[in-house]
């Protein structure tokens, strides 16, 4: 887009409202989840380590990327940026985090897949927390190296889009743009669909095997009956959220990469539909987890009791009990 392009007020208003609110809510929701995990030492669970990784990525996205976009929407009047370096650096970090987040979702999906469908392989792959941390560390290099190519203009370009107040690789409409879209969709959608179909099939078949045992005099334990009945709901929620939030964004980028076919508000709204994941992920991956759910309840209950203890000095002994 040309440097004299003036941002329409309705586009600016969308960024003002959604950019600001999503950055605050997303950062708060994810940082609270992380505090609860570390405060009650839940990180010993391998699955929780994957949640920590995802929540940390979302904290960076909401605290850095969305905050920058919201700030730009209040201060920038045209397509001119203060410096090209700031434009490229912000776009580089934003889309590298986006790609790393997609990989984090895939890693969580495979973790659940192996645990439910192939328990024997799960015990071989996820043998220790150190091994899992190594997996996560390696996953951060993929998109941070890939996005470095358009940032340095080795392959592709990060161009400033005044309707989004950020640089991104889709505006260039070059070979890297096509590769980036194809690569992101191909490594995410097929594996997720396969994992969750396999999990649902396993759960349904397990539930069918459990039902005949109810006829016997020995009543199955709660841990044996609950997983087959509740797991499909969680899986469907995760898969639906990913589809609803991410697919519209990729479809708009594929169908209208130049931003000229649709109304300018359509791609902007598609972007913010995708940004909702910053708020949804703590709910889906954390709140639905019983360990973190209990940790959050304990944390807020303790905070409430501490405030009450501060107001009423007589309950000083209660503070010592809670702290212990």
mmCIF file of C-alpha atoms in Angstrom:
data_model
loop_
_atom_site.group_PDB
_atom_site.id
_atom_site.type_symbol
_atom_site.label_atom_id
_atom_site.label_comp_id
_atom_site.label_asym_id
_atom_site.label_seq_id
_atom_site.Cartn_x
_atom_site.Cartn_y
_atom_site.Cartn_z
ATOM 1 C CA UNK A 1 0.000 0.000 0.000
ATOM 2 C CA UNK A 2 1.084 3.518 -0.632
ATOM 3 C CA UNK A 3 2.562 5.671 2.086
ATOM 4 C CA UNK A 4 -0.192 8.317 1.792
ATOM 5 C CA UNK A 5 -2.931 5.790 2.591
ATOM 6 C CA UNK A 6 -5.184 7.081 5.365
ATOM 7 C CA UNK A 7 -6.610 4.500 7.730
ATOM 8 C CA UNK A 8 -10.449 4.544 7.735
ATOM 9 C CA UNK A 9 -11.930 5.460 11.092
ATOM 10 C CA UNK A 10 -14.035 2.308 11.318
ATOM 11 C CA UNK A 11 -10.907 0.173 10.861
ATOM 12 C CA UNK A 12 -9.091 2.226 13.474
ATOM 13 C CA UNK A 13 -12.010 1.870 15.891
ATOM 14 C CA UNK A 14 -11.951 -1.931 15.528
ATOM 15 C CA UNK A 15 -8.268 -1.954 16.457
ATOM 16 C CA UNK A 16 -8.824 0.519 19.293
ATOM 17 C CA UNK A 17 -11.489 -1.601 20.941
ATOM 18 C CA UNK A 18 -10.536 -5.181 20.082
ATOM 19 C CA UNK A 19 -6.780 -4.693 20.127
ATOM 20 C CA UNK A 20 -6.817 -3.100 23.560
ATOM 21 C CA UNK A 21 -9.351 -5.456 25.146
ATOM 22 C CA UNK A 22 -7.843 -8.643 23.695
ATOM 23 C CA UNK A 23 -4.321 -7.671 24.748
ATOM 24 C CA UNK A 24 -5.412 -7.013 28.346
ATOM 25 C CA UNK A 25 -7.717 -10.019 28.699
ATOM 26 C CA UNK A 26 -5.339 -12.380 26.891
ATOM 27 C CA UNK A 27 -2.324 -11.382 28.949
ATOM 28 C CA UNK A 28 -4.259 -11.513 32.226
ATOM 29 C CA UNK A 29 -5.840 -14.917 31.518
ATOM 30 C CA UNK A 30 -2.561 -16.550 30.538
ATOM 31 C CA UNK A 31 -0.417 -14.986 33.247
ATOM 32 C CA UNK A 32 -2.930 -16.061 35.907
ATOM 33 C CA UNK A 33 -2.774 -19.616 34.534
ATOM 34 C CA UNK A 34 1.024 -19.591 34.694
ATOM 35 C CA UNK A 35 1.040 -18.204 38.239
ATOM 36 C CA UNK A 36 -1.361 -20.925 39.391
ATOM 37 C CA UNK A 37 0.760 -23.640 37.763
ATOM 38 C CA UNK A 38 4.031 -22.513 39.339
ATOM 39 C CA UNK A 39 2.528 -21.560 42.685
ATOM 40 C CA UNK A 40 1.132 -25.051 43.236
ATOM 41 C CA UNK A 41 4.022 -26.816 41.427
ATOM 42 C CA UNK A 42 1.920 -28.508 38.774
ATOM 43 C CA UNK A 43 4.774 -28.424 36.278
ATOM 44 C CA UNK A 44 5.843 -31.937 37.326
ATOM 45 C CA UNK A 45 3.106 -33.280 35.043
ATOM 46 C CA UNK A 46 4.273 -33.664 31.420
ATOM 47 C CA UNK A 47 0.956 -32.454 30.014
ATOM 48 C CA UNK A 48 1.180 -29.304 32.163
ATOM 49 C CA UNK A 49 4.558 -28.490 30.609
ATOM 50 C CA UNK A 50 2.865 -28.280 27.209
ATOM 51 C CA UNK A 51 0.247 -25.951 28.680
ATOM 52 C CA UNK A 52 3.004 -23.776 30.168
ATOM 53 C CA UNK A 53 4.587 -23.484 26.729
ATOM 54 C CA UNK A 54 1.300 -22.478 25.100
ATOM 55 C CA UNK A 55 0.383 -20.005 27.847
ATOM 56 C CA UNK A 56 3.845 -18.400 27.659
ATOM 57 C CA UNK A 57 3.507 -17.937 23.888
ATOM 58 C CA UNK A 58 0.072 -16.377 24.377
ATOM 59 C CA UNK A 59 1.470 -14.036 27.022
ATOM 60 C CA UNK A 60 4.097 -12.796 24.588
ATOM 61 C CA UNK A 61 1.558 -12.423 21.778
ATOM 62 C CA UNK A 62 -0.897 -10.445 23.877
ATOM 63 C CA UNK A 63 1.692 -8.493 25.849
ATOM 64 C CA UNK A 64 3.888 -7.586 22.875
ATOM 65 C CA UNK A 65 2.166 -8.014 19.507
ATOM 66 C CA UNK A 66 -1.392 -6.975 20.332
ATOM 67 C CA UNK A 67 -0.220 -4.201 22.632
ATOM 68 C CA UNK A 68 1.914 -2.812 19.816
ATOM 69 C CA UNK A 69 -0.967 -3.018 17.326
ATOM 70 C CA UNK A 70 -3.334 -1.309 19.757
ATOM 71 C CA UNK A 71 -0.774 1.429 20.413
ATOM 72 C CA UNK A 72 -0.234 1.963 16.690
ATOM 73 C CA UNK A 73 -3.986 2.260 16.098
ATOM 74 C CA UNK A 74 -4.153 5.170 18.535
ATOM 75 C CA UNK A 75 -1.040 7.001 17.360
ATOM 76 C CA UNK A 76 -0.372 6.319 13.628
ATOM 77 C CA UNK A 77 -2.417 8.334 11.110
ATOM 78 C CA UNK A 78 -1.124 6.955 7.806
ATOM 79 C CA UNK A 79 0.908 4.136 6.338
ATOM 80 C CA UNK A 80 4.145 5.814 7.363
ATOM 81 C CA UNK A 81 6.046 4.071 10.153
ATOM 82 C CA UNK A 82 8.611 5.599 12.455
ATOM 83 C CA UNK A 83 11.323 3.214 11.255
ATOM 84 C CA UNK A 84 11.427 0.235 8.909
ATOM 85 C CA UNK A 85 13.410 -1.714 11.517
ATOM 86 C CA UNK A 86 10.575 -1.468 14.042
ATOM 87 C CA UNK A 87 8.094 -2.582 11.393
ATOM 88 C CA UNK A 88 10.079 -5.663 10.417
ATOM 89 C CA UNK A 89 11.027 -6.618 13.958
ATOM 90 C CA UNK A 90 7.436 -6.468 15.218
ATOM 91 C CA UNK A 91 6.119 -8.446 12.268
ATOM 92 C CA UNK A 92 8.914 -10.977 12.662
ATOM 93 C CA UNK A 93 8.172 -11.611 16.351
ATOM 94 C CA UNK A 94 4.393 -11.641 15.833
ATOM 95 C CA UNK A 95 4.273 -14.214 13.045
ATOM 96 C CA UNK A 96 7.068 -16.313 14.511
ATOM 97 C CA UNK A 97 5.004 -16.557 17.705
ATOM 98 C CA UNK A 98 1.903 -17.391 15.671
ATOM 99 C CA UNK A 99 3.680 -20.273 13.971
ATOM 100 C CA UNK A 100 5.224 -21.485 17.220
ATOM 101 C CA UNK A 101 1.773 -21.451 18.777
ATOM 102 C CA UNK A 102 0.415 -23.675 15.990
ATOM 103 C CA UNK A 103 3.198 -26.146 16.704
ATOM 104 C CA UNK A 104 2.400 -25.983 20.427
ATOM 105 C CA UNK A 105 -1.218 -26.942 19.688
ATOM 106 C CA UNK A 106 -0.016 -29.836 17.539
ATOM 107 C CA UNK A 107 2.285 -31.010 20.326
ATOM 108 C CA UNK A 108 -0.580 -31.011 22.822
ATOM 109 C CA UNK A 109 -2.706 -32.964 20.353
ATOM 110 C CA UNK A 110 -0.038 -35.614 19.816
ATOM 111 C CA UNK A 111 0.525 -35.873 23.545
ATOM 112 C CA UNK A 112 -3.141 -36.687 24.089
ATOM 113 C CA UNK A 113 -3.170 -38.951 21.041
ATOM 114 C CA UNK A 114 -0.330 -41.148 22.241
ATOM 115 C CA UNK A 115 -1.661 -41.209 25.809
ATOM 116 C CA UNK A 116 -5.105 -42.443 24.758
ATOM 117 C CA UNK A 117 -4.495 -44.381 21.561
ATOM 118 C CA UNK A 118 -0.931 -45.692 21.935
ATOM 119 C CA UNK A 119 -0.048 -45.831 25.600
ATOM 120 C CA UNK A 120 2.974 -48.057 24.976
ATOM 121 C CA UNK A 121 4.513 -45.461 22.632
ATOM 122 C CA UNK A 122 3.579 -42.683 25.031
ATOM 123 C CA UNK A 123 5.710 -44.279 27.748
ATOM 124 C CA UNK A 124 8.662 -44.451 25.348
ATOM 125 C CA UNK A 125 8.370 -40.935 23.921
ATOM 126 C CA UNK A 126 7.477 -38.927 27.018
ATOM 127 C CA UNK A 127 9.955 -40.544 29.388
ATOM 128 C CA UNK A 128 10.984 -37.424 31.323
ATOM 129 C CA UNK A 129 10.277 -33.717 31.740
ATOM 130 C CA UNK A 130 13.738 -32.910 30.410
ATOM 131 C CA UNK A 131 12.982 -34.721 27.154
ATOM 132 C CA UNK A 132 9.710 -32.821 26.769
ATOM 133 C CA UNK A 133 11.437 -29.492 27.417
ATOM 134 C CA UNK A 134 13.897 -30.412 24.674
ATOM 135 C CA UNK A 135 10.987 -31.015 22.283
ATOM 136 C CA UNK A 136 9.510 -27.634 23.110
ATOM 137 C CA UNK A 137 12.834 -25.824 22.764
ATOM 138 C CA UNK A 138 13.335 -27.351 19.331
ATOM 139 C CA UNK A 139 9.843 -26.317 18.221
ATOM 140 C CA UNK A 140 10.671 -22.645 18.840
ATOM 141 C CA UNK A 141 13.386 -22.661 16.178
ATOM 142 C CA UNK A 142 11.146 -23.672 13.260
ATOM 143 C CA UNK A 143 9.094 -20.520 12.727
ATOM 144 C CA UNK A 144 11.648 -18.131 14.179
ATOM 145 C CA UNK A 145 14.084 -19.306 11.506
ATOM 146 C CA UNK A 146 11.421 -19.475 8.785
ATOM 147 C CA UNK A 147 10.104 -15.953 9.467
ATOM 148 C CA UNK A 148 13.659 -14.630 9.532
ATOM 149 C CA UNK A 149 13.804 -15.135 5.750
ATOM 150 C CA UNK A 150 11.265 -12.396 4.834
ATOM 151 C CA UNK A 151 12.490 -10.225 7.692
ATOM 152 C CA UNK A 152 15.963 -10.105 6.123
ATOM 153 C CA UNK A 153 14.453 -10.215 2.605
ATOM 154 C CA UNK A 154 16.408 -13.359 1.751
ATOM 155 C CA UNK A 155 13.096 -14.875 0.636
ATOM 156 C CA UNK A 156 9.923 -12.820 0.747
ATOM 157 C CA UNK A 157 9.218 -9.499 2.429
ATOM 158 C CA UNK A 158 7.528 -8.147 5.517
ATOM 159 C CA UNK A 159 5.478 -5.216 4.254
ATOM 160 C CA UNK A 160 3.538 -2.754 6.369
ATOM 161 C CA UNK A 161 -0.236 -3.098 6.199
ATOM 162 C CA UNK A 162 -1.895 0.134 7.401
ATOM 163 C CA UNK A 163 -5.227 -1.634 7.934
ATOM 164 C CA UNK A 164 -3.542 -3.947 10.474
ATOM 165 C CA UNK A 165 -0.894 -1.565 11.832
ATOM 166 C CA UNK A 166 1.809 -4.201 11.474
ATOM 167 C CA UNK A 167 4.177 -5.744 8.933
ATOM 168 C CA UNK A 168 3.326 -9.223 7.697
ATOM 169 C CA UNK A 169 4.444 -11.608 4.926
ATOM 170 C CA UNK A 170 1.047 -11.932 3.220
ATOM 171 C CA UNK A 171 0.957 -8.505 1.581
ATOM 172 C CA UNK A 172 3.910 -9.266 -0.704
ATOM 173 C CA UNK A 173 1.988 -12.061 -2.504
ATOM 174 C CA UNK A 174 5.236 -13.766 -3.461
ATOM 175 C CA UNK A 175 6.386 -17.381 -3.382
ATOM 176 C CA UNK A 176 7.172 -17.172 0.328
ATOM 177 C CA UNK A 177 3.590 -16.112 1.081
ATOM 178 C CA UNK A 178 2.240 -19.177 -0.710
ATOM 179 C CA UNK A 179 4.751 -21.434 1.001
ATOM 180 C CA UNK A 180 4.034 -19.973 4.439
ATOM 181 C CA UNK A 181 0.289 -20.535 4.062
ATOM 182 C CA UNK A 182 0.709 -24.035 2.640
ATOM 183 C CA UNK A 183 3.240 -25.047 5.282
ATOM 184 C CA UNK A 184 1.155 -23.727 8.197
ATOM 185 C CA UNK A 185 -2.047 -25.398 7.041
ATOM 186 C CA UNK A 186 -0.423 -28.704 6.066
ATOM 187 C CA UNK A 187 1.378 -29.213 9.395
ATOM 188 C CA UNK A 188 -1.668 -28.289 11.473
ATOM 189 C CA UNK A 189 -5.026 -29.276 9.975
ATOM 190 C CA UNK A 190 -4.310 -32.886 8.801
ATOM 191 C CA UNK A 191 -2.488 -33.948 12.014
ATOM 192 C CA UNK A 192 -5.149 -32.383 14.240
ATOM 193 C CA UNK A 193 -8.016 -33.986 12.342
ATOM 194 C CA UNK A 194 -6.280 -37.367 12.396
ATOM 195 C CA UNK A 195 -5.402 -37.178 16.098
ATOM 196 C CA UNK A 196 -8.846 -36.220 17.269
ATOM 197 C CA UNK A 197 -10.682 -38.684 15.019
ATOM 198 C CA UNK A 198 -8.427 -41.439 16.350
ATOM 199 C CA UNK A 199 -8.984 -40.296 19.939
ATOM 200 C CA UNK A 200 -12.754 -40.114 19.558
ATOM 201 C CA UNK A 201 -12.800 -43.560 17.922
ATOM 202 C CA UNK A 202 -10.717 -44.978 20.763
ATOM 203 C CA UNK A 203 -12.921 -43.391 23.423
ATOM 204 C CA UNK A 204 -16.150 -44.567 21.797
ATOM 205 C CA UNK A 205 -14.860 -48.120 21.392
ATOM 206 C CA UNK A 206 -13.635 -48.127 24.997
ATOM 207 C CA UNK A 207 -17.012 -46.933 26.225
ATOM 208 C CA UNK A 208 -18.707 -49.780 24.376
ATOM 209 C CA UNK A 209 -16.438 -52.239 26.153
ATOM 210 C CA UNK A 210 -17.133 -50.628 29.531
ATOM 211 C CA UNK A 211 -20.936 -50.816 29.224
ATOM 212 C CA UNK A 212 -21.226 -54.645 29.394
ATOM 213 C CA UNK A 213 -19.124 -54.676 32.563
ATOM 214 C CA UNK A 214 -21.795 -52.664 34.347
ATOM 215 C CA UNK A 215 -23.984 -55.736 34.355
ATOM 216 C CA UNK A 216 -21.547 -57.554 36.632
ATOM 217 C CA UNK A 217 -21.699 -57.326 40.394
ATOM 218 C CA UNK A 218 -18.380 -55.447 40.518
ATOM 219 C CA UNK A 219 -19.022 -51.757 39.960
ATOM 220 C CA UNK A 220 -16.322 -49.975 37.893
ATOM 221 C CA UNK A 221 -14.401 -47.212 39.580
ATOM 222 C CA UNK A 222 -15.028 -43.596 38.781
ATOM 223 C CA UNK A 223 -11.664 -43.257 37.044
ATOM 224 C CA UNK A 224 -12.637 -46.040 34.639
ATOM 225 C CA UNK A 225 -16.043 -44.652 33.684
ATOM 226 C CA UNK A 226 -15.373 -40.905 33.534
ATOM 227 C CA UNK A 227 -12.735 -40.679 30.747
ATOM 228 C CA UNK A 228 -14.857 -42.327 28.014
ATOM 229 C CA UNK A 229 -17.835 -40.075 28.735
ATOM 230 C CA UNK A 230 -16.058 -36.721 29.120
ATOM 231 C CA UNK A 231 -13.105 -36.932 26.737
ATOM 232 C CA UNK A 232 -15.124 -36.445 23.501
ATOM 233 C CA UNK A 233 -16.540 -33.153 24.777
ATOM 234 C CA UNK A 234 -13.062 -31.747 25.417
ATOM 235 C CA UNK A 235 -11.763 -32.964 22.070
ATOM 236 C CA UNK A 236 -14.674 -31.528 20.112
ATOM 237 C CA UNK A 237 -14.255 -28.209 21.939
ATOM 238 C CA UNK A 238 -10.563 -28.011 21.045
ATOM 239 C CA UNK A 239 -11.075 -28.985 17.406
ATOM 240 C CA UNK A 240 -14.054 -26.641 16.978
ATOM 241 C CA UNK A 241 -12.178 -23.733 18.519
ATOM 242 C CA UNK A 242 -9.191 -24.253 16.243
ATOM 243 C CA UNK A 243 -11.420 -24.456 13.161
ATOM 244 C CA UNK A 244 -13.569 -21.452 14.022
ATOM 245 C CA UNK A 245 -10.679 -19.224 15.050
ATOM 246 C CA UNK A 246 -7.910 -20.085 12.587
ATOM 247 C CA UNK A 247 -9.546 -21.255 9.366
ATOM 248 C CA UNK A 248 -11.304 -17.923 8.553
ATOM 249 C CA UNK A 249 -7.966 -16.137 8.864
ATOM 250 C CA UNK A 250 -6.184 -18.513 6.475
ATOM 251 C CA UNK A 251 -9.117 -18.532 4.030
ATOM 252 C CA UNK A 252 -9.118 -14.742 3.782
ATOM 253 C CA UNK A 253 -5.360 -14.720 3.255
ATOM 254 C CA UNK A 254 -5.621 -17.340 0.501
ATOM 255 C CA UNK A 255 -8.643 -15.812 -1.246
ATOM 256 C CA UNK A 256 -7.707 -12.142 -0.903
ATOM 257 C CA UNK A 257 -3.999 -11.715 -0.102
ATOM 258 C CA UNK A 258 -3.932 -8.201 -1.566
ATOM 259 C CA UNK A 259 -6.900 -7.033 0.514
ATOM 260 C CA UNK A 260 -8.793 -5.707 -2.533
ATOM 261 C CA UNK A 261 -11.578 -8.260 -3.073
ATOM 262 C CA UNK A 262 -13.330 -7.961 0.269
ATOM 263 C CA UNK A 263 -14.375 -5.004 2.343
ATOM 264 C CA UNK A 264 -11.324 -3.804 4.356
ATOM 265 C CA UNK A 265 -13.124 -4.687 7.575
ATOM 266 C CA UNK A 266 -13.386 -8.395 6.602
ATOM 267 C CA UNK A 267 -9.657 -9.281 6.832
ATOM 268 C CA UNK A 268 -9.298 -7.151 9.959
ATOM 269 C CA UNK A 269 -12.178 -8.933 11.684
ATOM 270 C CA UNK A 270 -10.777 -12.299 10.530
ATOM 271 C CA UNK A 271 -7.505 -11.409 12.213
ATOM 272 C CA UNK A 272 -9.258 -10.601 15.489
ATOM 273 C CA UNK A 273 -11.320 -13.773 15.304
ATOM 274 C CA UNK A 274 -7.967 -15.575 15.263
ATOM 275 C CA UNK A 275 -6.697 -13.382 18.127
ATOM 276 C CA UNK A 276 -9.552 -14.642 20.325
ATOM 277 C CA UNK A 277 -7.439 -17.750 20.873
ATOM 278 C CA UNK A 278 -5.409 -15.731 23.373
ATOM 279 C CA UNK A 279 -8.452 -15.825 25.658
ATOM 280 C CA UNK A 280 -9.841 -19.217 24.631
ATOM 281 C CA UNK A 281 -6.689 -21.238 25.175
ATOM 282 C CA UNK A 282 -6.512 -20.713 28.949
ATOM 283 C CA UNK A 283 -10.138 -21.840 29.150
ATOM 284 C CA UNK A 284 -9.850 -24.880 26.905
ATOM 285 C CA UNK A 285 -6.416 -26.187 27.851
ATOM 286 C CA UNK A 286 -6.157 -24.969 31.429
ATOM 287 C CA UNK A 287 -9.563 -24.535 33.034
ATOM 288 C CA UNK A 288 -10.788 -27.883 31.652
ATOM 289 C CA UNK A 289 -7.769 -29.500 33.284
ATOM 290 C CA UNK A 290 -8.782 -30.552 36.796
ATOM 291 C CA UNK A 291 -5.367 -29.894 38.306
ATOM 292 C CA UNK A 292 -5.190 -26.305 37.096
ATOM 293 C CA UNK A 293 -8.859 -25.746 37.824
ATOM 294 C CA UNK A 294 -8.318 -26.686 41.462
ATOM 295 C CA UNK A 295 -5.135 -24.582 41.586
ATOM 296 C CA UNK A 296 -6.986 -21.513 40.302
ATOM 297 C CA UNK A 297 -9.776 -22.018 42.820
ATOM 298 C CA UNK A 298 -7.295 -22.403 45.662
ATOM 299 C CA UNK A 299 -5.310 -19.366 44.549
ATOM 300 C CA UNK A 300 -8.304 -17.042 44.371
ATOM 301 C CA UNK A 301 -9.712 -18.480 47.579
ATOM 302 C CA UNK A 302 -6.422 -17.796 49.357
ATOM 303 C CA UNK A 303 -6.289 -14.264 47.965
ATOM 304 C CA UNK A 304 -9.835 -13.643 49.166
ATOM 305 C CA UNK A 305 -9.042 -14.975 52.622
ATOM 306 C CA UNK A 306 -5.869 -12.896 52.780
ATOM 307 C CA UNK A 307 -7.850 -9.761 51.991
ATOM 308 C CA UNK A 308 -10.378 -10.616 54.678
ATOM 309 C CA UNK A 309 -7.579 -11.278 57.127
ATOM 310 C CA UNK A 310 -6.120 -7.874 56.345
ATOM 311 C CA UNK A 311 -9.429 -6.167 57.104
ATOM 312 C CA UNK A 312 -9.935 -8.104 60.332
ATOM 313 C CA UNK A 313 -6.657 -8.214 62.314
ATOM 314 C CA UNK A 314 -8.045 -10.859 64.714
ATOM 315 C CA UNK A 315 -7.667 -13.574 62.055
ATOM 316 C CA UNK A 316 -3.865 -13.176 61.913
ATOM 317 C CA UNK A 317 -3.402 -16.841 62.794
ATOM 318 C CA UNK A 318 -5.373 -17.757 59.668
ATOM 319 C CA UNK A 319 -2.743 -16.068 57.496
ATOM 320 C CA UNK A 320 -0.017 -18.236 58.976
ATOM 321 C CA UNK A 321 -2.064 -21.354 58.321
ATOM 322 C CA UNK A 322 -2.700 -20.425 54.685
ATOM 323 C CA UNK A 323 0.920 -19.490 54.067
ATOM 324 C CA UNK A 324 2.082 -22.794 55.465
#
